[in-house]
Amino acid sequence: MQQNEGDNSGAAGLVEKRWFFEYLDHIAGTELKARSALQGSTQMRYAAARARQGGLPLSQIAAERMLAVLKPGAVVLLTTGTGNPVWLPQGETDGPSGIAVLASAFAALKHRVCILSEKHFLPAILASVQAAGVPVLASDNWSQRPFGALAVEFPQGKAAAHEFVPHFLDGQPDAAVALFVEKPGPNAAGVFHNSSGKPKAPDWVGHLNVLADQARARGIVTGAVGDGGNEIGFGMIREALTGVHPYAAQCGCPCGKGIIDATEVDFLFPAAVSNWGAYAMAAAMAASLARPELMPDWREVEASIVAPIAHGAFDGYTGMSVSTVDGTSLQANKAVFRLMCEVLQLAAAPAR
Ligand SMILES: [Zn+2]
């Protein structure tokens, strides 16, 4: 099929490609956790999300929803950034590379992206995005170019979010998709938690759930990737997880409402590692368009994993300043990424 710039009509072949999306989902869900309390939880979250969204592969749903609204000139909002002042003051290695690979795919599709996070997380995220080959631009340049990334600092605290978001969205009339990757959201009591149940200080975090809610209300397609349950988007399956998810009913903190986020989005993809879910969503767009070249090379992906470390990001599991992601080795990340690229080659090959 002839593909023109900004023409996403290749998505028509999605039904016949169902198994390629199954493969992408499987690869992104390859659970490699060393802690017994976490083992098996990826499949539990994935199964609940898949049942809730109608049963199709989740990477397929993500690609369908995004490609349907990504008309020429459309802008994509990308958010990530997780941490806490003591252990991960400038963020972690899971999240930035996922955003970087998505930003790279959107740049290849000639879409501008806007990257939002708190000021303490932005440097590591932007380093990752640039390492993947996507230029981070000043606002004037960004608005005049067909692709590239704009960085926007999201304020900390709840009141500041409510003040900031309407003005921000007014200034982004071309925003068509908003993605939340490994981005913590509050539970039903409005309390943010880390994945093991500890509450986060509300004035230290950006309340990006406000962006998710208001973007969705304006008709922007919202999607989320997470690997814990405390991230934005898990509101979709909050009830299904209550009683089966560790810390779902009880977080152990005084709020007593559990860690599960209460934010609703249009599509949710629980993965073993959030970066892998983001890679799978980018790969699913590439598969549905039969354009494997939308994915960056592994060398750029590797650079996008490593670059945040020089800006203070640590591994979120160990708190060490090393190039592992949620405790998984760089070699494991390479294997996961390469397997997804293998699927893209199969999806792009003539039907046999
Ligand atoms: Zn709590």
Short mmCIF file of C-alpha atoms and ligand atoms in Angstrom, two decimals:
data_model
loop_
_atom_site.label_atom_id
_atom_site.label_comp_id
_atom_site.label_asym_id
_atom_site.label_seq_id
_atom_site.Cartn_x
_atom_site.Cartn_y
_atom_site.Cartn_z
CA MET A 1 0.00 0.00 0.00
CA GLN A 2 1.18 3.48 -0.87
CA GLN A 3 1.88 5.49 2.27
CA ASN A 4 1.84 9.24 2.14
CA GLU A 5 3.08 11.55 4.85
CA GLY A 6 0.50 11.69 7.62
CA ASP A 7 -1.66 9.10 5.91
CA ASN A 8 -2.47 6.38 8.41
CA SER A 9 -4.77 4.41 6.13
CA GLY A 10 -2.57 1.31 6.46
CA ALA A 11 -4.39 0.66 9.72
CA ALA A 12 -7.08 -1.02 7.62
CA GLY A 13 -5.22 -4.33 7.80
CA LEU A 14 -5.43 -4.56 11.59
CA VAL A 15 -7.79 -7.50 11.74
CA GLU A 16 -5.55 -9.81 9.69
CA LYS A 17 -2.60 -8.82 11.84
CA ARG A 18 -4.22 -9.89 15.08
CA TRP A 19 -1.52 -12.46 15.90
CA PHE A 20 1.31 -9.99 15.50
CA PHE A 21 -0.32 -7.85 18.17
CA GLU A 22 -0.70 -10.96 20.34
CA TYR A 23 3.06 -11.49 20.02
CA LEU A 24 3.79 -7.87 20.96
CA ASP A 25 1.55 -8.16 24.02
CA HIS A 26 3.27 -11.40 25.08
CA ILE A 27 6.74 -9.90 24.73
CA ALA A 28 5.82 -6.76 26.71
CA GLY A 29 4.35 -9.00 29.41
CA THR A 30 7.45 -11.16 29.85
CA GLU A 31 7.70 -10.98 33.61
CA LEU A 32 11.22 -11.07 35.06
CA LYS A 33 10.71 -10.15 38.71
CA ALA A 34 12.99 -11.29 41.51
CA ARG A 35 10.54 -10.54 44.34
CA SER A 36 8.05 -13.32 45.06
CA ALA A 37 5.40 -10.78 46.11
CA LEU A 38 5.41 -9.37 42.58
CA GLN A 39 5.55 -12.59 40.58
CA GLY A 40 2.41 -13.32 38.59
CA SER A 41 1.00 -9.85 39.10
CA THR A 42 1.69 -8.72 35.51
CA GLN A 43 -0.61 -11.38 34.06
CA MET A 44 -3.29 -10.56 36.64
CA ARG A 45 -3.31 -6.88 35.67
CA TYR A 46 -3.04 -7.65 31.94
CA ALA A 47 -5.91 -10.16 31.99
CA ALA A 48 -8.17 -7.75 33.84
CA ALA A 49 -7.38 -4.92 31.41
CA ARG A 50 -7.88 -7.12 28.37
CA ALA A 51 -11.21 -8.45 29.58
CA ARG A 52 -12.39 -4.94 30.37
CA GLN A 53 -11.44 -3.62 26.91
CA GLY A 54 -13.25 -6.24 24.88
CA GLY A 55 -10.68 -9.02 24.50
CA LEU A 56 -8.48 -7.83 21.64
CA PRO A 57 -4.69 -7.58 22.11
CA LEU A 58 -3.97 -4.39 24.03
CA SER A 59 -1.23 -3.19 21.68
CA GLN A 60 -3.77 -3.46 18.85
CA ILE A 61 -6.33 -1.40 20.74
CA ALA A 62 -3.71 1.25 21.47
CA ALA A 63 -2.61 1.44 17.82
CA GLU A 64 -6.20 1.57 16.55
CA ARG A 65 -7.25 4.31 18.93
CA MET A 66 -4.17 6.45 18.23
CA LEU A 67 -3.99 6.05 14.45
CA ALA A 68 -7.71 6.87 14.13
CA VAL A 69 -7.13 10.41 15.40
CA LEU A 70 -3.56 11.16 14.28
CA LYS A 71 -4.40 13.36 11.32
CA PRO A 72 -1.67 15.53 9.76
CA GLY A 73 -0.60 18.25 12.22
CA ALA A 74 -1.88 16.39 15.28
CA VAL A 75 0.16 16.78 18.48
CA VAL A 76 0.79 13.98 20.99
CA LEU A 77 1.14 14.72 24.71
CA LEU A 78 3.58 12.37 26.47
CA THR A 79 4.07 12.11 30.22
CA THR A 80 6.21 10.04 32.55
CA GLY A 81 8.26 10.54 35.71
CA THR A 82 8.18 8.49 38.92
CA GLY A 83 10.19 8.82 42.11
CA ASN A 84 10.40 10.09 45.63
CA PRO A 85 12.66 12.61 47.36
CA VAL A 86 14.80 10.03 49.19
CA TRP A 87 15.27 7.05 46.87
CA LEU A 88 14.59 8.39 43.37
CA PRO A 89 14.83 12.19 43.57
CA GLN A 90 15.37 12.61 39.81
CA GLY A 91 13.36 9.68 38.60
CA GLU A 92 14.10 6.18 37.42
CA THR A 93 15.16 4.30 34.29
CA ASP A 94 11.65 2.98 33.63
CA GLY A 95 9.52 5.51 31.78
CA PRO A 96 11.97 7.82 29.97
CA SER A 97 13.04 5.26 27.34
CA GLY A 98 9.42 4.29 26.72
CA ILE A 99 8.55 7.93 26.09
CA ALA A 100 11.69 8.28 23.92
CA VAL A 101 10.74 5.36 21.66
CA LEU A 102 7.18 6.65 21.32
CA ALA A 103 8.49 10.15 20.57
CA SER A 104 10.77 8.67 17.91
CA ALA A 105 7.89 6.80 16.26
CA PHE A 106 5.69 9.89 16.31
CA ALA A 107 8.52 11.95 14.81
CA ALA A 108 8.84 9.38 12.02
CA LEU A 109 5.08 9.75 11.46
CA LYS A 110 5.61 13.55 11.31
CA HIS A 111 3.81 14.37 14.51
CA ARG A 112 5.02 16.84 17.11
CA VAL A 113 5.13 15.68 20.72
CA CYS A 114 4.87 17.66 23.93
CA ILE A 115 6.55 16.11 26.96
CA LEU A 116 5.23 16.99 30.40
CA SER A 117 6.74 16.13 33.78
CA GLU A 118 7.79 17.66 37.08
CA LYS A 119 10.92 19.80 37.08
CA HIS A 120 12.95 17.20 39.01
CA PHE A 121 12.22 14.48 36.41
CA LEU A 122 12.40 16.46 33.16
CA PRO A 123 16.21 16.53 32.66
CA ALA A 124 16.50 12.72 32.64
CA ILE A 125 13.45 12.35 30.38
CA LEU A 126 14.65 14.92 27.87
CA ALA A 127 18.11 13.34 27.79
CA SER A 128 16.45 10.05 26.94
CA VAL A 129 14.31 11.57 24.18
CA GLN A 130 17.30 13.27 22.58
CA ALA A 131 19.36 10.08 22.87
CA ALA A 132 16.66 8.36 20.79
CA GLY A 133 17.20 10.97 18.08
CA VAL A 134 14.25 13.29 18.69
CA PRO A 135 15.19 16.98 18.94
CA VAL A 136 13.95 18.90 21.98
CA LEU A 137 13.06 22.37 20.67
CA ALA A 138 12.22 25.83 21.91
CA SER A 139 8.53 26.63 21.63
CA ASP A 140 8.87 28.92 18.58
CA ASN A 141 10.90 26.36 16.61
CA TRP A 142 8.70 23.49 17.70
CA SER A 143 5.49 25.11 16.52
CA GLN A 144 6.97 25.77 13.06
CA ARG A 145 8.35 22.26 12.47
CA PRO A 146 6.42 19.14 11.48
CA PHE A 147 8.06 17.03 14.20
CA GLY A 148 10.13 17.39 17.35
CA ALA A 149 9.61 17.57 21.09
CA LEU A 150 8.58 20.45 23.32
CA ALA A 151 9.30 20.15 27.05
CA VAL A 152 6.75 21.55 29.48
CA GLU A 153 7.27 21.64 33.24
CA PHE A 154 4.20 20.35 35.07
CA PRO A 155 3.67 22.06 38.44
CA GLN A 156 3.73 20.15 41.72
CA GLY A 157 0.65 19.94 43.95
CA LYS A 158 -3.07 19.57 43.36
CA ALA A 159 -4.16 23.22 43.28
CA ALA A 160 -1.37 24.10 40.86
CA ALA A 161 -2.47 21.32 38.49
CA HIS A 162 -6.04 22.59 38.39
CA GLU A 163 -4.76 26.07 37.63
CA PHE A 164 -2.25 24.93 35.00
CA VAL A 165 -4.10 22.32 32.96
CA PRO A 166 -6.94 24.39 31.39
CA HIS A 167 -4.48 27.04 30.17
CA PHE A 168 -2.09 24.42 28.89
CA LEU A 169 -4.79 22.60 26.93
CA ASP A 170 -6.15 25.89 25.55
CA GLY A 171 -2.65 26.45 24.15
CA GLN A 172 -2.53 23.00 22.49
CA PRO A 173 -5.57 22.95 20.20
CA ASP A 174 -3.94 20.30 17.97
CA ALA A 175 -3.48 17.77 20.78
CA ALA A 176 -5.13 14.52 19.66
CA VAL A 177 -3.57 11.86 21.92
CA ALA A 178 -2.25 11.96 25.50
CA LEU A 179 -0.16 9.05 26.81
CA PHE A 180 0.72 8.39 30.44
CA VAL A 181 3.64 5.97 30.84
CA GLU A 182 4.64 4.86 34.34
CA LYS A 183 3.02 8.01 35.75
CA PRO A 184 1.63 7.73 39.29
CA GLY A 185 -2.00 8.62 39.87
CA PRO A 186 -4.03 9.03 43.06
CA ASN A 187 -6.35 6.38 44.52
CA ALA A 188 -10.05 6.90 45.20
CA ALA A 189 -9.15 8.92 48.31
CA GLY A 190 -6.89 11.21 46.27
CA VAL A 191 -3.68 9.77 47.77
CA PHE A 192 -0.62 8.90 45.63
CA HIS A 193 1.36 5.79 46.59
CA ASN A 194 4.45 4.00 45.42
CA SER A 195 4.05 0.40 44.28
CA SER A 196 4.72 -1.04 47.73
CA GLY A 197 2.06 1.04 49.48
CA LYS A 198 3.94 4.05 50.83
CA PRO A 199 2.07 7.35 50.39
CA LYS A 200 3.70 10.16 48.41
CA ALA A 201 3.70 13.76 49.62
CA PRO A 202 0.92 15.44 47.55
CA ASP A 203 2.87 18.66 47.10
CA TRP A 204 5.92 16.86 45.68
CA VAL A 205 4.10 15.10 42.84
CA GLY A 206 2.53 16.52 39.70
CA HIS A 207 -1.16 15.67 39.63
CA LEU A 208 -1.18 14.61 35.99
CA ASN A 209 -4.45 12.79 36.58
CA VAL A 210 -5.96 16.26 36.22
CA LEU A 211 -4.48 16.41 32.73
CA ALA A 212 -5.86 12.95 31.93
CA ASP A 213 -9.36 13.90 33.12
CA GLN A 214 -9.49 17.24 31.32
CA ALA A 215 -7.86 15.98 28.12
CA ARG A 216 -10.43 13.20 27.95
CA ALA A 217 -13.26 15.65 28.59
CA ARG A 218 -12.04 17.66 25.59
CA GLY A 219 -12.09 14.61 23.31
CA ILE A 220 -8.34 13.94 23.34
CA VAL A 221 -7.72 10.17 23.21
CA THR A 222 -6.00 9.14 26.45
CA GLY A 223 -3.91 6.00 26.91
CA ALA A 224 -1.78 4.59 29.71
CA VAL A 225 0.96 2.06 30.38
CA GLY A 226 1.88 0.84 33.84
CA ASP A 227 3.50 -2.08 35.61
CA GLY A 228 2.26 -1.67 39.18
CA GLY A 229 -1.35 -0.55 39.50
CA ASN A 230 -0.56 2.75 41.21
CA GLU A 231 -0.11 4.48 37.84
CA ILE A 232 -2.56 6.68 35.92
CA GLY A 233 -4.98 4.53 33.92
CA PHE A 234 -5.55 1.66 36.35
CA GLY A 235 -8.81 3.29 37.43
CA MET A 236 -10.26 1.35 34.51
CA ILE A 237 -9.74 -1.98 36.34
CA ARG A 238 -9.69 -0.79 39.95
CA GLU A 239 -12.67 -2.88 40.96
CA ALA A 240 -11.40 -6.00 39.21
CA LEU A 241 -8.07 -5.72 41.04
CA THR A 242 -9.57 -5.20 44.49
CA GLY A 243 -9.07 -8.41 46.42
CA VAL A 244 -6.51 -9.93 44.05
CA HIS A 245 -3.81 -7.26 43.75
CA PRO A 246 -1.29 -6.93 46.58
CA TYR A 247 -1.98 -3.58 48.34
CA ALA A 248 -5.22 -3.10 46.35
CA ALA A 249 -7.53 -3.19 49.35
CA GLN A 250 -5.02 -1.96 51.93
CA CYS A 251 -1.95 0.16 51.29
CA GLY A 252 -0.85 0.13 54.93
CA CYS A 253 -0.93 3.92 55.09
CA PRO A 254 -3.60 5.89 57.02
CA CYS A 255 -5.76 6.51 53.93
CA GLY A 256 -6.80 2.85 53.97
CA LYS A 257 -7.91 2.84 50.33
CA GLY A 258 -5.15 0.80 48.67
CA ILE A 259 -2.66 1.84 46.00
CA ILE A 260 -4.74 1.40 42.85
CA ASP A 261 -5.05 4.58 40.81
CA ALA A 262 -8.56 5.89 40.21
CA THR A 263 -7.96 7.70 36.90
CA GLU A 264 -9.97 6.58 33.87
CA VAL A 265 -8.40 6.63 30.40
CA ASP A 266 -9.54 5.40 26.99
CA PHE A 267 -7.07 2.51 26.74
CA LEU A 268 -4.80 0.82 29.28
CA PHE A 269 -1.85 -1.52 28.67
CA PRO A 270 -0.41 -3.22 31.77
CA ALA A 271 3.10 -4.54 31.00
CA ALA A 272 5.88 -6.28 32.93
CA VAL A 273 8.04 -3.15 32.61
CA SER A 274 6.38 0.11 31.55
CA ASN A 275 9.07 0.86 28.94
CA TRP A 276 8.21 -2.44 27.27
CA GLY A 277 4.52 -1.55 27.07
CA ALA A 278 5.47 1.75 25.44
CA TYR A 279 7.79 -0.03 22.98
CA ALA A 280 4.92 -2.42 22.15
CA MET A 281 2.52 0.46 21.49
CA ALA A 282 5.02 2.08 19.12
CA ALA A 283 5.64 -1.29 17.47
CA ALA A 284 1.90 -1.87 17.12
CA MET A 285 1.55 1.37 15.16
CA ALA A 286 4.48 0.31 12.98
CA ALA A 287 2.94 -3.15 12.47
CA SER A 288 -0.47 -1.83 11.56
CA LEU A 289 1.08 0.55 9.02
CA ALA A 290 3.55 -2.14 7.78
CA ARG A 291 6.33 0.37 8.45
CA PRO A 292 8.98 -1.31 10.63
CA GLU A 293 11.28 1.68 10.10
CA LEU A 294 9.12 3.69 12.49
CA MET A 295 11.02 2.01 15.33
CA PRO A 296 14.44 3.39 16.24
CA ASP A 297 17.54 1.19 16.13
CA TRP A 298 18.54 -0.68 19.27
CA ARG A 299 21.61 1.56 19.56
CA GLU A 300 19.33 4.57 20.03
CA VAL A 301 17.07 2.67 22.40
CA GLU A 302 20.07 1.60 24.46
CA ALA A 303 21.22 5.23 24.58
CA SER A 304 17.72 6.25 25.71
CA ILE A 305 17.91 3.80 28.63
CA VAL A 306 21.40 4.88 29.67
CA ALA A 307 21.13 8.67 29.13
CA PRO A 308 18.87 9.37 32.15
CA ILE A 309 21.51 8.01 34.53
CA ALA A 310 23.79 10.99 33.87
CA HIS A 311 20.85 13.19 34.95
CA GLY A 312 20.30 11.46 38.27
CA ALA A 313 17.85 8.68 37.37
CA PHE A 314 18.33 5.35 39.19
CA ASP A 315 16.94 1.87 38.73
CA GLY A 316 13.53 1.99 40.42
CA TYR A 317 13.91 -1.45 42.04
CA THR A 318 17.43 -1.24 43.40
CA GLY A 319 17.93 2.52 43.76
CA MET A 320 21.32 2.03 42.12
CA SER A 321 22.80 4.30 39.48
CA VAL A 322 23.03 1.54 36.89
CA SER A 323 21.57 0.85 33.44
CA THR A 324 19.09 -1.80 34.58
CA VAL A 325 15.34 -1.18 34.28
CA ASP A 326 13.14 -2.38 37.17
CA GLY A 327 15.95 -4.81 37.92
CA THR A 328 16.12 -6.20 34.37
CA SER A 329 19.51 -6.15 32.63
CA LEU A 330 20.32 -4.10 29.58
CA GLN A 331 20.72 -7.41 27.72
CA ALA A 332 17.16 -8.40 28.69
CA ASN A 333 15.90 -5.04 27.45
CA LYS A 334 17.78 -5.57 24.21
CA ALA A 335 16.24 -9.03 23.80
CA VAL A 336 12.73 -7.66 24.39
CA PHE A 337 13.22 -4.81 21.92
CA ARG A 338 14.75 -7.07 19.28
CA LEU A 339 11.91 -9.58 19.56
CA MET A 340 9.43 -6.78 18.92
CA CYS A 341 11.42 -5.76 15.83
CA GLU A 342 11.28 -9.38 14.67
CA VAL A 343 7.48 -9.22 14.88
CA LEU A 344 7.54 -6.04 12.78
CA GLN A 345 9.52 -7.79 10.07
CA LEU A 346 6.93 -10.59 10.02
CA ALA A 347 4.07 -8.08 9.92
CA ALA A 348 5.64 -6.19 7.02
CA ALA A 349 6.38 -9.30 4.94
CA PRO A 350 4.02 -10.19 2.07
CA ALA A 351 1.24 -12.55 3.17
CA ARG A 352 2.05 -16.23 2.63
ZN ZN B 1 -2.80 4.82 51.49
#
